[in-house]
CSV table of C-alpha atoms in Angstrom, one decimal:
chain,number,residue,atom,x,y,z
A,290,ALA,CA,0.0,0.0,0.0
A,291,ALA,CA,2.9,2.4,0.8
A,292,ALA,CA,4.4,1.7,-2.6
A,293,LEU,CA,1.1,2.4,-4.3
A,294,ARG,CA,0.6,5.7,-2.4
A,295,ALA,CA,4.2,6.7,-3.2
A,296,ASN,CA,3.5,6.2,-6.9
A,297,GLY,CA,0.4,8.4,-6.8
A,298,GLN,CA,-2.0,5.5,-6.8
A,299,SER,CA,-4.0,6.5,-3.8
A,300,PRO,CA,-7.3,4.9,-4.8
A,301,GLN,CA,-5.5,1.5,-5.1
A,302,ALA,CA,-3.8,2.0,-1.7
A,303,VAL,CA,-7.1,2.8,-0.1
A,304,ALA,CA,-8.6,-0.4,-1.5
A,305,VAL,CA,-5.7,-2.6,-0.3
A,306,LEU,CA,-5.7,-1.0,3.2
A,307,GLU,CA,-9.5,-1.1,3.4
A,308,ASN,CA,-9.3,-4.9,3.0
A,309,GLY,CA,-6.5,-5.0,5.6
A,310,VAL,CA,-8.4,-3.0,8.1
A,311,ALA,CA,-11.5,-5.1,7.6
A,312,THR,CA,-9.4,-8.1,8.6
A,313,PHE,CA,-7.3,-6.5,11.3
A,314,LYS,CA,-9.7,-4.0,12.8
A,315,THR,CA,-7.5,-2.8,15.7
A,316,ASP,CA,-4.1,-2.9,14.1
A,317,LYS,CA,-2.7,0.6,14.8
A,318,GLU,CA,-0.2,0.6,12.0
A,319,MET,CA,-2.8,-0.6,9.5
A,320,LEU,CA,-5.2,2.1,10.7
A,321,VAL,CA,-2.6,4.8,10.5
A,322,ALA,CA,-1.6,3.7,6.9
A,323,PHE,CA,-5.3,3.6,5.9
A,324,ALA,CA,-5.9,7.1,7.3
A,325,LYS,CA,-2.9,8.4,5.4
A,326,ALA,CA,-4.1,6.8,2.2
A,327,LEU,CA,-7.6,8.3,2.6
A,328,ALA,CA,-6.1,11.7,3.2
A,329,ALA,CA,-3.9,11.4,0.1
A,330,SER,CA,-7.0,10.7,-1.9
A,331,GLY,CA,-8.8,13.7,-0.4
A,332,GLN,CA,-11.2,11.8,1.9
A,333,PHE,CA,-10.3,13.9,5.0
A,334,GLU,CA,-13.4,13.3,7.1
A,335,ARG,CA,-13.2,9.5,6.6
A,336,ALA,CA,-9.4,9.7,7.3
A,337,LEU,CA,-10.2,11.5,10.6
A,338,ASN,CA,-12.7,8.8,11.6
A,339,VAL,CA,-10.1,6.1,10.9
A,340,ILE,CA,-7.2,7.8,12.7
A,341,ASP,CA,-9.4,8.4,15.7
A,342,ARG,CA,-9.8,4.6,15.9
A,343,ALA,CA,-6.0,4.3,16.1
A,344,ILE,CA,-5.6,6.8,19.0
A,345,ASP,CA,-5.9,5.4,22.5
A,346,PRO,CA,-7.2,8.4,24.5
A,347,ALA,CA,-5.6,7.0,27.7
A,348,ALA,CA,-2.2,6.7,26.1
A,349,PRO,CA,-2.0,8.4,22.6
A,350,GLY,CA,1.0,7.8,20.5
A,351,TRP,CA,3.0,10.7,19.0
A,352,ASN,CA,2.8,9.2,15.5
A,353,GLU,CA,-1.0,8.8,15.6
A,354,LEU,CA,-1.4,12.4,16.9
A,355,MET,CA,1.0,13.7,14.2
A,356,VAL,CA,-0.9,11.9,11.4
A,357,LYS,CA,-4.2,13.3,12.7
A,358,GLY,CA,-2.6,16.8,12.8
A,359,ALA,CA,-1.5,16.4,9.2
A,360,ILE,CA,-5.0,15.4,8.2
A,361,LEU,CA,-6.4,18.4,10.0
A,362,ASP,CA,-3.9,20.7,8.3
A,363,GLN,CA,-4.9,19.4,4.9
A,364,SER,CA,-8.5,20.1,5.9
A,365,GLY,CA,-7.6,23.7,6.7
A,366,ARG,CA,-8.0,23.2,10.4
A,367,ASN,CA,-4.5,24.4,11.3
A,368,ASP,CA,-5.2,25.5,14.9
A,369,GLU,CA,-6.5,22.1,15.8
A,370,ALA,CA,-3.6,20.4,14.0
A,371,ARG,CA,-1.1,22.5,16.0
A,372,LEU,CA,-2.7,21.4,19.3
A,373,LEU,CA,-2.1,17.8,18.3
A,374,TYR,CA,1.5,18.5,17.2
A,375,GLY,CA,2.0,20.1,20.6
A,376,GLN,CA,0.7,17.0,22.3
A,377,ALA,CA,2.9,14.8,20.1
A,378,LEU,CA,6.0,16.9,21.0
A,379,LYS,CA,5.3,16.4,24.7
A,380,ILE,CA,5.5,12.7,24.1
A,381,ALA,CA,8.4,12.8,21.7
A,382,PRO,CA,10.2,16.2,21.8
A,383,GLU,CA,13.1,15.0,19.6
A,384,GLN,CA,10.9,13.8,16.7
A,385,ALA,CA,12.0,15.6,13.6
A,386,SER,CA,8.9,14.7,11.7
A,387,VAL,CA,6.6,16.3,14.3
A,388,HIS,CA,8.6,19.6,14.2
A,389,ALA,CA,8.6,19.4,10.4
A,390,ASN,CA,4.8,19.0,10.3
A,391,LEU,CA,4.4,21.9,12.8
A,392,GLY,CA,6.6,24.0,10.6
A,393,LEU,CA,4.6,23.2,7.5
A,394,SER,CA,1.4,24.0,9.4
A,395,TYR,CA,2.8,27.5,10.0
A,396,ALA,CA,3.9,27.8,6.4
A,397,MET,CA,0.3,27.0,5.3
A,398,THR,CA,-1.0,30.1,7.1
A,399,ASN,CA,2.0,32.2,5.9
A,400,GLU,CA,3.5,32.4,9.4
A,401,LEU,CA,6.9,32.0,7.8
A,402,ASP,CA,9.1,33.0,10.8
A,403,LYS,CA,7.4,30.3,13.0
A,404,ALA,CA,7.7,27.8,10.1
A,405,GLU,CA,11.4,28.5,9.7
A,406,SER,CA,12.0,28.1,13.4
A,407,GLU,CA,10.3,24.7,13.6
A,408,LEU,CA,12.0,23.5,10.4
A,409,ARG,CA,15.4,24.6,11.6
A,410,LEU,CA,14.8,22.5,14.8
A,411,ALA,CA,13.8,19.6,12.7
A,412,VAL,CA,16.8,19.6,10.4
A,413,LYS,CA,19.1,19.4,13.4
A,414,MET,CA,17.5,16.3,14.7
A,415,ARG,CA,18.2,12.7,14.1
A,416,GLY,CA,15.8,11.4,11.5
A,417,ALA,CA,15.5,14.6,9.5
A,418,THR,CA,14.9,13.7,5.9
A,419,THR,CA,16.0,15.5,2.7
A,420,GLN,CA,12.4,16.5,2.3
A,421,VAL,CA,12.5,18.4,5.6
A,422,ARG,CA,15.7,20.2,4.5
A,423,GLN,CA,14.0,21.1,1.2
A,424,ASN,CA,11.0,22.4,3.0
A,425,LEU,CA,13.3,24.6,5.1
A,426,ALA,CA,14.8,25.9,1.8
A,427,LEU,CA,11.4,26.6,0.5
A,428,VAL,CA,10.3,28.6,3.5
A,429,VAL,CA,13.6,30.6,3.5
A,430,GLY,CA,13.0,31.4,-0.2
A,431,LEU,CA,9.4,32.4,0.4
A,432,GLN,CA,10.8,35.1,2.8
A,433,GLY,CA,12.9,36.5,-0.1
A,434,ARG,CA,16.3,35.1,1.1
A,435,PHE,CA,17.1,33.6,-2.2
A,436,ASP,CA,20.9,33.0,-1.8
A,437,GLU,CA,20.3,31.2,1.5
A,438,SER,CA,17.5,29.2,0.0
A,439,ARG,CA,19.6,28.3,-3.1
A,440,ALA,CA,22.5,27.1,-0.8
A,441,LEU,CA,20.1,24.9,1.2
A,442,PHE,CA,18.7,23.4,-1.9
A,443,ALA,CA,22.2,22.9,-3.4
A,444,ALA,CA,23.1,20.7,-0.4
A,445,GLU,CA,20.3,18.3,-1.3
A,446,LEU,CA,19.7,18.5,-5.1
A,447,PRO,CA,21.5,18.6,-8.4
A,448,PRO,CA,22.0,22.1,-10.0
A,449,ASP,CA,19.1,21.8,-12.5
A,450,GLN,CA,16.6,21.0,-9.7
A,451,VAL,CA,18.0,23.8,-7.5
A,452,GLU,CA,17.3,26.3,-10.3
A,453,ALA,CA,13.9,24.8,-11.0
A,454,ASN,CA,13.0,25.1,-7.3
A,455,MET,CA,14.2,28.7,-7.2
A,456,ALA,CA,12.1,29.6,-10.3
A,457,TYR,CA,9.1,28.0,-8.6
A,458,ILE,CA,9.6,30.0,-5.4
A,459,LYS,CA,9.9,33.2,-7.4
A,460,SER,CA,6.8,32.4,-9.3
A,461,LEU,CA,4.9,31.8,-6.1
A,462,LEU,CA,6.0,35.2,-4.8
A,463,THR,CA,5.0,36.9,-8.0
A,464,GLN,CA,1.6,35.2,-7.9
A,465,GLN,CA,1.2,36.3,-4.2
A,466,ASN,CA,2.1,39.8,-5.2
A,467,ARG,CA,-0.6,39.8,-7.9
A,468,TRP,CA,-3.2,38.7,-5.4
A,469,ASP,CA,-2.1,41.3,-2.9
A,470,LEU,CA,-2.6,44.0,-5.7
A,471,VAL,CA,-6.0,42.6,-6.4
A,472,LYS,CA,-7.0,42.9,-2.7
A,473,GLN,CA,-5.7,46.5,-2.5
A,474,GLN,CA,-7.6,47.5,-5.7
A,475,GLY,CA,-10.8,45.6,-4.6
C-alpha cells in the first residue's frame, strides 16, 4: 500500500488498506496507513474517523497524533492540528517529523518565521529527511532570502533541480504579489 501511495496510486492504496483494516480492525499501524491513504485521496473526514480509531485516549502515541494533525492541516483546520503537534511533542520532543509538520502547518498560514524556526529545529534532529531540509529551503526562499535558499537546496539537489525550485519560489512570490494587488484594488 505504501508503494502504491508513493507512486500516486492513492485509490488503489485505499482499496488494499480497506481490506486489511476489515481483517485487522484494531491494528494501529494498519489504521494509520489507511488514514494516510484516505487523506492522500482527499477523503479527509473519513481519514479522521479512521485515525481516531488508532488513537488510544488513555495513552495516545505521538505518531497517531501527528498523522491526525497532518490530516487536519490538509482540511484547513490548522489551529486544531497545532494542538495535536504540541501533544505529540510532549510525548516525543526530539521527533524531527513532528517539528517538520508543525513548521509546514505554520507555512500553510503564511507564518513563515514560525515555520522556519520549527523546520530549523527539525533539520538538526536525528531522522531529519531530505524533504525536511528542502521544506526549510522553500520557507527561507518564500521570505525572499534567495541566496540562502539556493544554498540549502544545493546541499540536497543537483543544480538543475535547484534552479527549477528557485524559479518555482519566485513564481509563487510573483503570484502572491498579484493577489495582494487585487486585494488592494478591490
